[in-house]
mmCIF file of C-alpha atoms in Angstrom:
data_model
loop_
_atom_site.group_PDB
_atom_site.id
_atom_site.type_symbol
_atom_site.label_atom_id
_atom_site.label_comp_id
_atom_site.label_asym_id
_atom_site.label_seq_id
_atom_site.Cartn_x
_atom_site.Cartn_y
_atom_site.Cartn_z
ATOM 1 C CA MET A 935 0.000 0.000 0.000
ATOM 2 C CA ILE A 936 1.250 3.511 -0.823
ATOM 3 C CA ALA A 937 2.381 5.392 2.247
ATOM 4 C CA ARG A 938 -0.140 7.726 3.883
ATOM 5 C CA ASP A 939 2.503 10.331 4.722
ATOM 6 C CA PRO A 940 1.517 13.505 2.776
ATOM 7 C CA HIS A 941 5.131 14.352 1.924
ATOM 8 C CA HIS A 942 5.733 10.887 0.528
ATOM 9 C CA GLN A 943 2.476 11.007 -1.412
ATOM 10 C CA GLY A 944 3.497 14.348 -2.896
ATOM 11 C CA MET A 945 6.842 12.941 -4.027
ATOM 12 C CA ILE A 946 5.122 9.926 -5.570
ATOM 13 C CA ARG A 947 2.740 12.190 -7.502
ATOM 14 C CA SER A 948 5.694 14.280 -8.711
ATOM 15 C CA LEU A 949 7.573 11.159 -9.792
ATOM 16 C CA GLN A 950 4.482 9.867 -11.580
ATOM 17 C CA GLY A 951 3.928 13.188 -13.348
ATOM 18 C CA MET A 952 7.516 13.405 -14.574
ATOM 19 C CA ARG A 953 7.546 9.789 -15.776
ATOM 20 C CA PHE A 954 4.182 10.176 -17.531
ATOM 21 C CA LEU A 955 5.139 13.357 -19.396
ATOM 22 C CA GLY A 956 8.552 12.065 -20.449
ATOM 23 C CA SER A 957 7.099 8.747 -21.603
ATOM 24 C CA PHE A 958 4.288 10.483 -23.486
ATOM 25 C CA ALA A 959 6.882 12.560 -25.347
ATOM 26 C CA PHE A 960 9.015 9.533 -26.213
ATOM 27 C CA GLY A 961 5.992 7.411 -27.156
ATOM 28 C CA SER A 962 4.606 10.004 -29.568
ATOM 29 C CA VAL A 963 7.970 10.721 -31.213
ATOM 30 C CA ALA A 964 8.842 7.018 -31.537
ATOM 31 C CA THR A 965 5.692 6.568 -33.624
ATOM 32 C CA VAL A 966 6.690 9.097 -36.293
ATOM 33 C CA ARG A 967 10.451 9.645 -36.231
ATOM 34 C CA ILE A 968 11.209 7.031 -38.921
ATOM 35 C CA LEU A 969 8.362 8.320 -41.098
ATOM 36 C CA GLN A 970 9.661 11.875 -40.639
ATOM 37 C CA LEU A 971 13.108 10.880 -41.892
ATOM 38 C CA GLU A 972 11.607 9.014 -44.831
ATOM 39 C CA SER A 973 9.395 11.975 -45.765
ATOM 40 C CA VAL A 974 12.392 14.331 -46.117
ATOM 41 C CA GLY A 975 14.203 11.975 -48.477
ATOM 42 C CA VAL A 976 16.473 9.950 -46.189
ATOM 43 C CA THR A 977 16.846 6.520 -47.791
ATOM 44 C CA ALA A 978 15.965 3.271 -46.035
ATOM 45 C CA VAL A 979 19.650 2.263 -45.954
ATOM 46 C CA ALA A 980 20.607 5.614 -44.432
ATOM 47 C CA ILE A 981 17.806 5.371 -41.872
ATOM 48 C CA GLY A 982 19.034 1.917 -40.852
ATOM 49 C CA SER A 983 22.575 3.217 -40.477
ATOM 50 C CA LEU A 984 21.404 6.230 -38.479
ATOM 51 C CA MET A 985 19.320 4.094 -36.110
ATOM 52 C CA ALA A 986 22.191 1.643 -35.619
ATOM 53 C CA GLY A 987 24.474 4.544 -34.775
ATOM 54 C CA TYR A 988 21.828 5.936 -32.438
ATOM 55 C CA SER A 989 21.585 2.634 -30.546
ATOM 56 C CA VAL A 990 25.365 2.451 -30.177
ATOM 57 C CA LEU A 991 25.557 6.055 -28.965
ATOM 58 C CA VAL A 992 22.835 5.480 -26.356
ATOM 59 C CA GLY A 993 24.827 2.556 -25.014
ATOM 60 C CA VAL A 994 28.093 4.512 -24.969
ATOM 61 C CA VAL A 995 26.563 7.495 -23.154
ATOM 62 C CA GLU A 996 24.358 5.488 -20.780
ATOM 63 C CA ILE A 997 26.888 4.539 -18.074
ATOM 64 C CA PRO A 998 28.698 7.890 -17.664
ATOM 65 C CA SER A 999 25.304 9.638 -17.743
ATOM 66 C CA GLY A 1000 24.438 8.011 -14.433
ATOM 67 C CA ALA A 1001 27.688 9.247 -12.928
ATOM 68 C CA VAL A 1002 26.890 12.754 -14.177
ATOM 69 C CA ALA A 1003 23.716 12.668 -12.072
ATOM 70 C CA ASP A 1004 25.635 11.292 -9.088
ATOM 71 C CA VAL A 1005 28.259 14.055 -9.301
ATOM 72 C CA TRP A 1006 26.324 17.072 -10.589
ATOM 73 C CA GLY A 1007 23.055 16.352 -8.791
ATOM 74 C CA ARG A 1008 19.786 14.694 -9.813
ATOM 75 C CA ARG A 1009 17.751 17.846 -10.432
ATOM 76 C CA ARG A 1010 20.407 19.647 -12.482
ATOM 77 C CA THR A 1011 21.041 16.576 -14.651
ATOM 78 C CA LYS A 1012 17.305 16.090 -15.215
ATOM 79 C CA LEU A 1013 16.911 19.700 -16.376
ATOM 80 C CA ILE A 1014 19.919 19.362 -18.707
ATOM 81 C CA SER A 1015 18.398 16.200 -20.189
ATOM 82 C CA LEU A 1016 15.099 17.976 -20.824
ATOM 83 C CA ALA A 1017 16.854 20.883 -22.556
ATOM 84 C CA VAL A 1018 18.778 18.472 -24.796
ATOM 85 C CA LEU A 1019 15.616 16.491 -25.609
ATOM 86 C CA ILE A 1020 13.661 19.623 -26.513
ATOM 87 C CA LEU A 1021 16.498 20.568 -28.879
ATOM 88 C CA ALA A 1022 16.370 17.032 -30.319
ATOM 89 C CA PHE A 1023 12.632 17.220 -31.004
ATOM 90 C CA THR A 1024 13.056 20.668 -32.549
ATOM 91 C CA ALA A 1025 15.794 19.307 -34.829
ATOM 92 C CA PHE A 1026 13.558 16.387 -35.799
ATOM 93 C CA GLY A 1027 10.668 18.698 -36.636
ATOM 94 C CA LEU A 1028 12.930 20.888 -38.805
ATOM 95 C CA ALA A 1029 14.969 18.055 -40.329
ATOM 96 C CA ASN A 1030 15.362 18.388 -44.099
ATOM 97 C CA SER A 1031 18.501 16.349 -44.748
ATOM 98 C CA ILE A 1032 20.507 13.427 -43.450
ATOM 99 C CA GLY A 1033 22.765 15.898 -41.601
ATOM 100 C CA THR A 1034 19.972 17.436 -39.524
ATOM 101 C CA ALA A 1035 18.509 13.965 -38.979
ATOM 102 C CA ALA A 1036 21.848 12.772 -37.612
ATOM 103 C CA LEU A 1037 22.050 15.822 -35.328
ATOM 104 C CA ALA A 1038 18.542 15.111 -34.017
ATOM 105 C CA LEU A 1039 19.429 11.488 -33.244
ATOM 106 C CA VAL A 1040 22.696 12.460 -31.510
ATOM 107 C CA LEU A 1041 20.812 14.895 -29.273
ATOM 108 C CA LEU A 1042 18.070 12.330 -28.648
ATOM 109 C CA ALA A 1043 20.625 9.699 -27.594
ATOM 110 C CA ILE A 1044 22.374 12.068 -25.174
ATOM 111 C CA GLY A 1045 19.109 13.387 -23.721
ATOM 112 C CA ARG A 1046 17.668 9.909 -23.299
ATOM 113 C CA ALA A 1047 20.775 8.653 -21.514
ATOM 114 C CA LEU A 1048 20.904 11.642 -19.156
ATOM 115 C CA ALA A 1049 17.208 11.191 -18.290
ATOM 116 C CA SER A 1050 17.476 7.514 -17.346
ATOM 117 C CA GLY A 1051 18.559 7.717 -13.704
ATOM 118 C CA PRO A 1052 18.062 11.054 -11.913
ATOM 119 C CA MET A 1053 14.338 10.905 -11.064
ATOM 120 C CA GLU A 1054 14.315 7.552 -9.344
ATOM 121 C CA SER A 1055 17.611 8.231 -7.550
ATOM 122 C CA TRP A 1056 16.242 11.559 -6.273
ATOM 123 C CA PHE A 1057 13.112 9.820 -5.007
ATOM 124 C CA VAL A 1058 15.012 7.121 -3.096
ATOM 125 C CA ASP A 1059 17.459 9.667 -1.660
ATOM 126 C CA GLU A 1060 14.630 11.853 -0.390
ATOM 127 C CA ILE A 1061 12.875 8.889 1.258
ATOM 128 C CA GLY A 1062 16.195 8.146 2.932
ATOM 129 C CA ASP A 1063 15.810 4.381 3.365
ATOM 130 C CA PRO A 1064 15.670 2.095 0.287
ATOM 131 C CA HIS A 1065 13.945 -0.558 2.442
ATOM 132 C CA HIS A 1066 11.068 1.827 3.247
ATOM 133 C CA PRO A 1067 7.775 0.521 1.739
ATOM 134 C CA THR A 1068 7.271 3.898 0.034
ATOM 135 C CA VAL A 1069 10.280 3.254 -2.225
ATOM 136 C CA LEU A 1070 8.808 0.204 -3.974
ATOM 137 C CA ALA A 1071 5.327 1.765 -3.932
ATOM 138 C CA GLY A 1072 6.603 4.945 -5.588
ATOM 139 C CA ILE A 1073 8.769 3.202 -8.183
ATOM 140 C CA SER A 1074 5.841 0.909 -9.047
ATOM 141 C CA ALA A 1075 3.429 3.836 -9.410
ATOM 142 C CA ALA A 1076 5.960 5.634 -11.617
ATOM 143 C CA GLU A 1077 6.398 2.540 -13.798
ATOM 144 C CA ALA A 1078 2.625 2.409 -14.285
ATOM 145 C CA ALA A 1079 2.630 6.101 -15.241
ATOM 146 C CA HIS A 1080 5.440 5.375 -17.708
ATOM 147 C CA ASN A 1081 3.436 2.589 -19.349
ATOM 148 C CA VAL A 1082 0.265 4.671 -19.639
ATOM 149 C CA GLY A 1083 2.222 7.673 -20.933
ATOM 150 C CA THR A 1084 3.993 5.611 -23.583
ATOM 151 C CA ALA A 1085 0.753 3.999 -24.760
ATOM 152 C CA LEU A 1086 -1.093 7.331 -24.916
ATOM 153 C CA GLY A 1087 1.848 8.964 -26.691
ATOM 154 C CA ALA A 1088 1.883 6.213 -29.302
ATOM 155 C CA VAL A 1089 -1.835 6.691 -29.925
ATOM 156 C CA VAL A 1090 -1.493 10.473 -30.245
ATOM 157 C CA GLY A 1091 1.605 10.119 -32.423
ATOM 158 C CA GLY A 1092 -0.325 7.968 -34.859
ATOM 159 C CA LEU A 1093 -3.590 9.883 -34.701
ATOM 160 C CA VAL A 1094 -2.358 13.464 -35.249
ATOM 161 C CA PRO A 1095 -0.750 12.854 -38.684
ATOM 162 C CA TRP A 1096 -3.838 10.902 -39.764
ATOM 163 C CA LEU A 1097 -6.085 13.823 -38.789
ATOM 164 C CA LEU A 1098 -3.858 16.279 -40.668
ATOM 165 C CA THR A 1099 -3.629 14.244 -43.868
ATOM 166 C CA GLY A 1100 -5.057 16.300 -46.706
ATOM 167 C CA SER A 1101 -4.749 19.651 -44.950
ATOM 168 C CA THR A 1102 -0.953 19.444 -44.504
ATOM 169 C CA THR A 1103 1.592 18.114 -46.966
ATOM 170 C CA GLY A 1104 4.984 16.403 -46.807
ATOM 171 C CA SER A 1105 6.939 16.254 -43.597
ATOM 172 C CA ASN A 1106 4.829 19.075 -42.120
ATOM 173 C CA VAL A 1107 2.225 16.481 -41.189
ATOM 174 C CA PHE A 1108 4.579 15.166 -38.478
ATOM 175 C CA GLY A 1109 5.657 18.545 -37.122
ATOM 176 C CA PRO A 1110 2.749 18.889 -34.646
ATOM 177 C CA VAL A 1111 3.729 15.579 -33.026
ATOM 178 C CA PHE A 1112 7.226 16.884 -32.234
ATOM 179 C CA ALA A 1113 5.673 20.136 -30.994
ATOM 180 C CA LEU A 1114 3.340 18.247 -28.635
ATOM 181 C CA ALA A 1115 6.253 16.164 -27.373
ATOM 182 C CA GLY A 1116 8.242 19.336 -26.718
ATOM 183 C CA LEU A 1117 5.338 20.869 -24.789
ATOM 184 C CA ALA A 1118 5.109 17.732 -22.654
ATOM 185 C CA LEU A 1119 8.787 18.127 -21.790
ATOM 186 C CA VAL A 1120 8.270 21.797 -20.931
ATOM 187 C CA ALA A 1121 5.545 20.703 -18.486
ATOM 188 C CA ASP A 1122 7.986 18.076 -17.168
ATOM 189 C CA ALA A 1123 10.579 20.835 -16.610
ATOM 190 C CA VAL A 1124 8.041 22.878 -14.642
ATOM 191 C CA ILE A 1125 7.358 19.928 -12.318
ATOM 192 C CA THR A 1126 11.097 19.279 -12.017
ATOM 193 C CA MET A 1127 11.868 22.865 -11.010
ATOM 194 C CA ARG A 1128 8.967 23.135 -8.587
ATOM 195 C CA GLN A 1129 8.814 19.677 -7.018
ATOM 196 C CA MET A 1130 12.165 17.918 -7.468
ATOM 197 C CA LYS A 1131 13.779 19.548 -4.436
ATOM 198 C CA GLU A 1132 17.043 18.019 -3.232
ATOM 199 C CA THR A 1133 16.653 18.562 0.495
ATOM 200 C CA VAL A 1134 18.806 15.614 1.546
ATOM 201 C CA SER A 1135 22.581 15.998 1.491
ATOM 202 C CA THR A 1136 24.135 13.122 -0.472
ATOM 203 C CA PRO A 1137 27.807 12.159 -0.927
ATOM 204 C CA ALA A 1138 27.496 12.552 -4.717
ATOM 205 C CA GLY A 1139 30.845 13.160 -6.353
ATOM 206 C CA SER A 1140 32.827 12.350 -3.215
ATOM 207 C CA VAL A 1141 34.837 9.671 -5.032
ATOM 208 C CA GLY A 1142 36.262 12.228 -7.455
ATOM 209 C CA GLY A 1143 34.705 13.292 -10.748
ATOM 210 C CA VAL A 1144 32.420 11.779 -13.356
ATOM 211 C CA TRP A 1145 34.778 9.195 -14.826
ATOM 212 C CA ARG A 1146 36.047 7.863 -11.512
ATOM 213 C CA THR A 1147 32.448 7.762 -10.261
ATOM 214 C CA THR A 1148 31.519 5.793 -13.378
ATOM 215 C CA PHE A 1149 34.119 3.068 -12.815
ATOM 216 C CA VAL A 1150 33.637 2.893 -9.054
ATOM 217 C CA GLY A 1151 29.844 2.959 -9.405
ATOM 218 C CA VAL A 1152 29.731 0.055 -11.865
ATOM 219 C CA LYS A 1153 32.087 -1.950 -9.642
ATOM 220 C CA VAL A 1154 30.006 -1.217 -6.536
ATOM 221 C CA THR A 1155 26.801 -2.142 -8.393
ATOM 222 C CA LEU A 1156 28.107 -5.516 -9.555
ATOM 223 C CA ASP A 1157 30.137 -6.429 -6.454
ATOM 224 C CA ALA A 1158 27.289 -8.313 -4.783
ATOM 225 C CA LYS A 1159 26.143 -11.665 -6.152
ATOM 226 C CA VAL A 1160 22.518 -10.512 -6.004
ATOM 227 C CA SER A 1161 23.309 -7.468 -8.149
ATOM 228 C CA ARG A 1162 25.069 -9.609 -10.750
ATOM 229 C CA TRP A 1163 22.052 -11.869 -10.999
ATOM 230 C CA VAL A 1164 19.790 -8.818 -11.309
ATOM 231 C CA ALA A 1165 21.869 -7.668 -14.292
ATOM 232 C CA ALA A 1166 21.625 -11.173 -15.765
ATOM 233 C CA VAL A 1167 17.839 -11.152 -15.358
ATOM 234 C CA LEU A 1168 17.638 -7.793 -17.132
ATOM 235 C CA ILE A 1169 19.812 -8.999 -20.004
ATOM 236 C CA THR A 1170 17.591 -12.034 -20.532
ATOM 237 C CA TYR A 1171 14.426 -9.948 -20.098
ATOM 238 C CA GLY A 1172 15.694 -7.607 -22.806
ATOM 239 C CA ALA A 1173 16.360 -10.587 -25.073
ATOM 240 C CA LEU A 1174 12.874 -11.990 -24.447
ATOM 241 C CA ASN A 1175 11.337 -8.607 -25.243
ATOM 242 C CA ALA A 1176 13.252 -8.251 -28.483
ATOM 243 C CA THR A 1177 12.400 -11.735 -29.746
ATOM 244 C CA VAL A 1178 8.689 -11.402 -29.006
ATOM 245 C CA GLU A 1179 8.437 -7.824 -30.309
ATOM 246 C CA LEU A 1180 9.951 -8.957 -33.611
ATOM 247 C CA LEU A 1181 8.138 -12.275 -34.012
ATOM 248 C CA THR A 1182 4.657 -10.963 -33.125
ATOM 249 C CA PRO A 1183 4.204 -8.417 -35.966
ATOM 250 C CA LEU A 1184 5.970 -10.760 -38.402
ATOM 251 C CA GLY A 1185 3.538 -13.555 -37.505
ATOM 252 C CA LEU A 1186 0.558 -11.240 -37.828
ATOM 253 C CA SER A 1187 1.761 -9.990 -41.209
ATOM 254 C CA ALA A 1188 2.330 -13.490 -42.557
ATOM 255 C CA GLN A 1189 -1.162 -14.666 -41.615
ATOM 256 C CA LEU A 1190 -3.318 -11.541 -41.839
ATOM 257 C CA GLY A 1191 -1.517 -9.276 -44.325
ATOM 258 C CA LYS A 1192 0.438 -6.081 -43.638
ATOM 259 C CA ASP A 1193 -2.532 -3.697 -43.329
ATOM 260 C CA SER A 1194 -4.468 -5.914 -40.930
ATOM 261 C CA ALA A 1195 -1.272 -6.744 -39.048
ATOM 262 C CA ALA A 1196 -0.606 -3.065 -38.313
ATOM 263 C CA LEU A 1197 -4.144 -2.600 -36.981
ATOM 264 C CA TRP A 1198 -4.129 -5.689 -34.796
ATOM 265 C CA PHE A 1199 -0.606 -5.168 -33.530
ATOM 266 C CA GLY A 1200 -1.486 -1.606 -32.530
ATOM 267 C CA ALA A 1201 -4.455 -2.891 -30.530
ATOM 268 C CA LEU A 1202 -2.303 -5.628 -29.011
ATOM 269 C CA VAL A 1203 0.327 -3.093 -27.920
ATOM 270 C CA ALA A 1204 -2.328 -0.907 -26.270
ATOM 271 C CA VAL A 1205 -3.804 -3.847 -24.338
ATOM 272 C CA ALA A 1206 -0.367 -5.106 -23.279
ATOM 273 C CA TRP A 1207 0.824 -1.699 -22.031
ATOM 274 C CA LEU A 1208 -2.372 -1.127 -20.053
ATOM 275 C CA LEU A 1209 -2.092 -4.560 -18.427
ATOM 276 C CA SER A 1210 1.550 -3.812 -17.654
ATOM 277 C CA ALA A 1211 0.551 -0.500 -16.048
ATOM 278 C CA PHE A 1212 -1.932 -2.274 -13.779
ATOM 279 C CA THR A 1213 0.403 -5.081 -12.735
ATOM 280 C CA ALA A 1214 3.191 -2.575 -12.030
ATOM 281 C CA THR A 1215 1.040 -1.079 -9.266
ATOM 282 C CA GLN A 1216 0.799 -4.536 -7.703
ATOM 283 C CA ALA A 1217 4.571 -4.902 -7.222
ATOM 284 C CA PRO A 1218 4.495 -4.139 -3.455
ATOM 285 C CA LYS A 1219 1.800 -6.759 -2.901
ATOM 286 C CA ILE A 1220 3.674 -9.297 -5.028
ATOM 287 C CA ALA A 1221 6.904 -8.673 -3.093
ATOM 288 C CA SER A 1222 5.069 -9.100 0.199
ATOM 289 C CA LEU A 1223 3.518 -12.405 -0.900
ATOM 290 C CA ALA A 1224 6.861 -13.725 -2.167
ATOM 291 C CA GLY A 1225 8.777 -12.608 0.928
ATOM 292 C CA SER A 1226 11.129 -10.109 -0.768
ATOM 293 C CA PRO A 1227 11.550 -8.223 -4.067
ATOM 294 C CA ALA A 1228 14.385 -10.559 -5.097
ATOM 295 C CA ARG A 1229 12.358 -13.730 -4.551
ATOM 296 C CA ALA A 1230 9.386 -12.165 -6.349
ATOM 297 C CA THR A 1231 11.658 -11.313 -9.276
ATOM 298 C CA GLY A 1232 13.144 -14.798 -9.424
ATOM 299 C CA ILE A 1233 9.700 -16.415 -9.463
ATOM 300 C CA GLY A 1234 8.473 -13.857 -11.999
ATOM 301 C CA THR A 1235 11.382 -14.621 -14.330
ATOM 302 C CA LEU A 1236 10.527 -18.314 -14.249
ATOM 303 C CA LEU A 1237 6.923 -17.401 -15.073
ATOM 304 C CA LEU A 1238 8.156 -15.281 -17.995
ATOM 305 C CA VAL A 1239 9.764 -18.369 -19.499
ATOM 306 C CA ALA A 1240 6.499 -20.316 -19.433
ATOM 307 C CA LEU A 1241 4.588 -17.424 -20.984
ATOM 308 C CA THR A 1242 7.173 -16.707 -23.705
ATOM 309 C CA ILE A 1243 7.621 -20.227 -25.112
ATOM 310 C CA PRO A 1244 4.400 -19.990 -27.224
ATOM 311 C CA ALA A 1245 6.128 -17.260 -29.280
ATOM 312 C CA ALA A 1246 7.987 -20.087 -31.043
ATOM 313 C CA LEU A 1247 4.726 -21.386 -32.553
ATOM 314 C CA ALA A 1248 4.149 -20.836 -36.285
ATOM 315 C CA SER A 1249 0.692 -19.327 -35.748
ATOM 316 C CA TRP A 1250 0.398 -15.634 -34.834
ATOM 317 C CA VAL A 1251 -1.679 -16.607 -31.783
ATOM 318 C CA GLY A 1252 1.361 -17.894 -29.879
ATOM 319 C CA PRO A 1253 3.508 -14.770 -30.307
ATOM 320 C CA ALA A 1254 0.510 -12.507 -29.570
ATOM 321 C CA GLY A 1255 -0.241 -14.358 -26.346
ATOM 322 C CA ALA A 1256 3.446 -14.268 -25.408
ATOM 323 C CA TYR A 1257 3.527 -10.505 -26.054
ATOM 324 C CA ILE A 1258 0.660 -9.908 -23.622
ATOM 325 C CA GLY A 1259 2.090 -12.327 -21.044
ATOM 326 C CA LEU A 1260 5.569 -10.827 -21.250
ATOM 327 C CA ASN A 1261 4.293 -7.286 -20.661
ATOM 328 C CA THR A 1262 1.871 -8.347 -17.916
ATOM 329 C CA VAL A 1263 4.621 -10.007 -15.886
ATOM 330 C CA GLY A 1264 7.160 -7.359 -16.884
ATOM 331 C CA GLY A 1265 5.056 -4.595 -15.306
ATOM 332 C CA PRO A 1266 6.073 -5.402 -11.708
ATOM 333 C CA LEU A 1267 9.421 -6.912 -12.708
ATOM 334 C CA ILE A 1268 11.146 -3.598 -13.505
ATOM 335 C CA PRO A 1269 10.280 -1.807 -10.213
ATOM 336 C CA LEU A 1270 11.178 -4.959 -8.277
ATOM 337 C CA LEU A 1271 14.598 -5.144 -9.950
ATOM 338 C CA ALA A 1272 15.207 -1.433 -9.374
ATOM 339 C CA THR A 1273 14.307 -1.774 -5.690
ATOM 340 C CA ILE A 1274 16.745 -4.663 -5.244
ATOM 341 C CA ILE A 1275 19.599 -2.566 -6.649
ATOM 342 C CA HIS A 1276 18.688 0.501 -4.586
ATOM 343 C CA ARG A 1277 19.077 -1.692 -1.504
ATOM 344 C CA GLN A 1278 22.537 -2.803 -2.653
ATOM 345 C CA VAL A 1279 24.134 0.591 -3.415
ATOM 346 C CA GLY A 1280 24.600 3.866 -1.567
ATOM 347 C CA SER A 1281 23.466 7.320 -2.589
ATOM 348 C CA ALA A 1282 26.820 8.234 -4.161
ATOM 349 C CA HIS A 1283 26.366 5.631 -6.908
ATOM 350 C CA ARG A 1284 22.606 5.339 -7.196
ATOM 351 C CA SER A 1285 22.210 6.841 -10.675
ATOM 352 C CA THR A 1286 25.219 4.952 -12.005
ATOM 353 C CA ALA A 1287 23.600 1.747 -10.765
ATOM 354 C CA MET A 1288 20.379 2.582 -12.631
ATOM 355 C CA SER A 1289 22.364 3.270 -15.784
ATOM 356 C CA THR A 1290 24.057 -0.114 -15.395
ATOM 357 C CA LEU A 1291 20.648 -1.776 -15.301
ATOM 358 C CA ASN A 1292 19.434 0.169 -18.331
ATOM 359 C CA LEU A 1293 22.500 -0.870 -20.281
ATOM 360 C CA SER A 1294 21.954 -4.505 -19.254
ATOM 361 C CA PHE A 1295 18.449 -4.415 -20.710
ATOM 362 C CA MET A 1296 19.671 -2.727 -23.908
ATOM 363 C CA LEU A 1297 22.438 -5.317 -24.305
ATOM 364 C CA GLY A 1298 19.881 -8.097 -23.956
ATOM 365 C CA ALA A 1299 17.582 -6.493 -26.534
ATOM 366 C CA THR A 1300 20.462 -6.239 -28.999
ATOM 367 C CA ILE A 1301 21.356 -9.893 -28.456
ATOM 368 C CA GLY A 1302 17.698 -10.916 -28.848
ATOM 369 C CA SER A 1303 17.335 -9.063 -32.148
ATOM 370 C CA ALA A 1304 20.524 -10.664 -33.470
ATOM 371 C CA MET A 1305 19.311 -14.117 -32.416
ATOM 372 C CA VAL A 1306 16.006 -13.692 -34.265
ATOM 373 C CA ALA A 1307 17.910 -12.657 -37.391
ATOM 374 C CA ALA A 1308 20.135 -15.742 -37.125
ATOM 375 C CA LEU A 1309 17.815 -18.374 -35.639
ATOM 376 C CA ASP A 1310 14.269 -17.162 -36.366
ATOM 377 C CA ARG A 1311 11.816 -18.761 -33.882
ATOM 378 C CA THR A 1312 14.493 -20.958 -32.328
ATOM 379 C CA ALA A 1313 15.752 -17.759 -30.693
ATOM 380 C CA VAL A 1314 12.800 -18.021 -28.295
ATOM 381 C CA PHE A 1315 14.140 -21.239 -26.784
ATOM 382 C CA VAL A 1316 17.664 -19.821 -26.414
ATOM 383 C CA ALA A 1317 16.358 -16.681 -24.685
ATOM 384 C CA CYS A 1318 14.067 -18.747 -22.448
ATOM 385 C CA ALA A 1319 16.928 -21.033 -21.404
ATOM 386 C CA ALA A 1320 19.026 -18.010 -20.428
ATOM 387 C CA ALA A 1321 16.094 -16.467 -18.530
ATOM 388 C CA LEU A 1322 15.475 -19.738 -16.705
ATOM 389 C CA ALA A 1323 19.107 -19.825 -15.570
ATOM 390 C CA SER A 1324 19.140 -16.175 -14.437
ATOM 391 C CA GLY A 1325 15.827 -16.462 -12.570
ATOM 392 C CA TRP A 1326 16.971 -19.609 -10.794
ATOM 393 C CA GLY A 1327 20.300 -17.960 -9.994
ATOM 394 C CA LEU A 1328 18.575 -14.976 -8.381
ATOM 395 C CA LEU A 1329 16.435 -17.306 -6.261
ATOM 396 C CA ARG A 1330 19.522 -19.253 -5.112
ATOM 397 C CA ALA A 1331 21.458 -16.059 -4.312
ATOM 398 C CA ARG A 1332 19.513 -15.951 -1.016
ATOM 399 C CA PRO A 1333 19.139 -12.172 -0.825
ATOM 400 C CA THR A 1334 18.482 -10.696 2.585
ATOM 401 C CA GLY A 1335 16.228 -7.828 1.461
#
């Protein structure tokens, strides 16, 4: 149950608001950014190269970005990330060549990486005790807000260009989506400036600069056996996500045709994200029933395996069911994993630890995509075997909290 303390409730609402607005912005832009590049004449090969470079850059910037928040402060880093993201969306909206498109993606990668850790780290620092029930309750509520924001953003991102078709031509049809995303980030900045107050003194930067904090923070994060198994779970969860997200639309397209596949996959995504938002709010209850967040995560990972195996079936029904199951169980899994890590690290390395987890998930997603390209549906069994091992390993790690 969410804490009754008014101050804690206020922080949870602030965290939810920031996560919702940021996720809405990303969800809406993700829907149209490829179409925007295509509409200004960037070739499919160039788009693929740009997106590959973007993914690499996000990974490169991700780890030191957490240390930036640890050293410079959560609030300042969050505001810098919002400024960079607003510039990125502006560049996207004005893009008219491969050069401006590349600039937009570079800014987007940097802004995304900087935004990945400060909010949650600020929240845990302000609560003061990572074992406090409010921590898991707040992170779970924020994860639900993230899911709803992403789903709503995706709907708006697809609907606005459709409504403007006929009255607006060329790439201008996508401009309002980037404008709406920018306005959402402006609202996010207002909440950040007004509500994200750093009233607790933290030892951020005490180990000596961003780069030293990066190396020390990663080492501290992965020193404990439990933390290493958490990273392993996130890698395999990323791989499971990638395999199912690729196989589901491909299965729908093969059996229903491209036009029908797009419609049904859109509906499937909406249902899955909403279910994920609901189950995310149940993370505290799930942890209580299991005995600890770590045990709940271990059991949940084993459940993921059972729900993902149908994605290997030739019919589209198996992958579609796996997509819903994966997101339903994944809803509480992310806040549970984050809570475990917050209990393992101190304030000085909290954002670096979150960046380490984000990079683990991204690494797993990259591996999953590569496996689908090489093994097709057999990739499901490989990813499930790895998830089974990581979930069992986390259960056997015998965490204390």
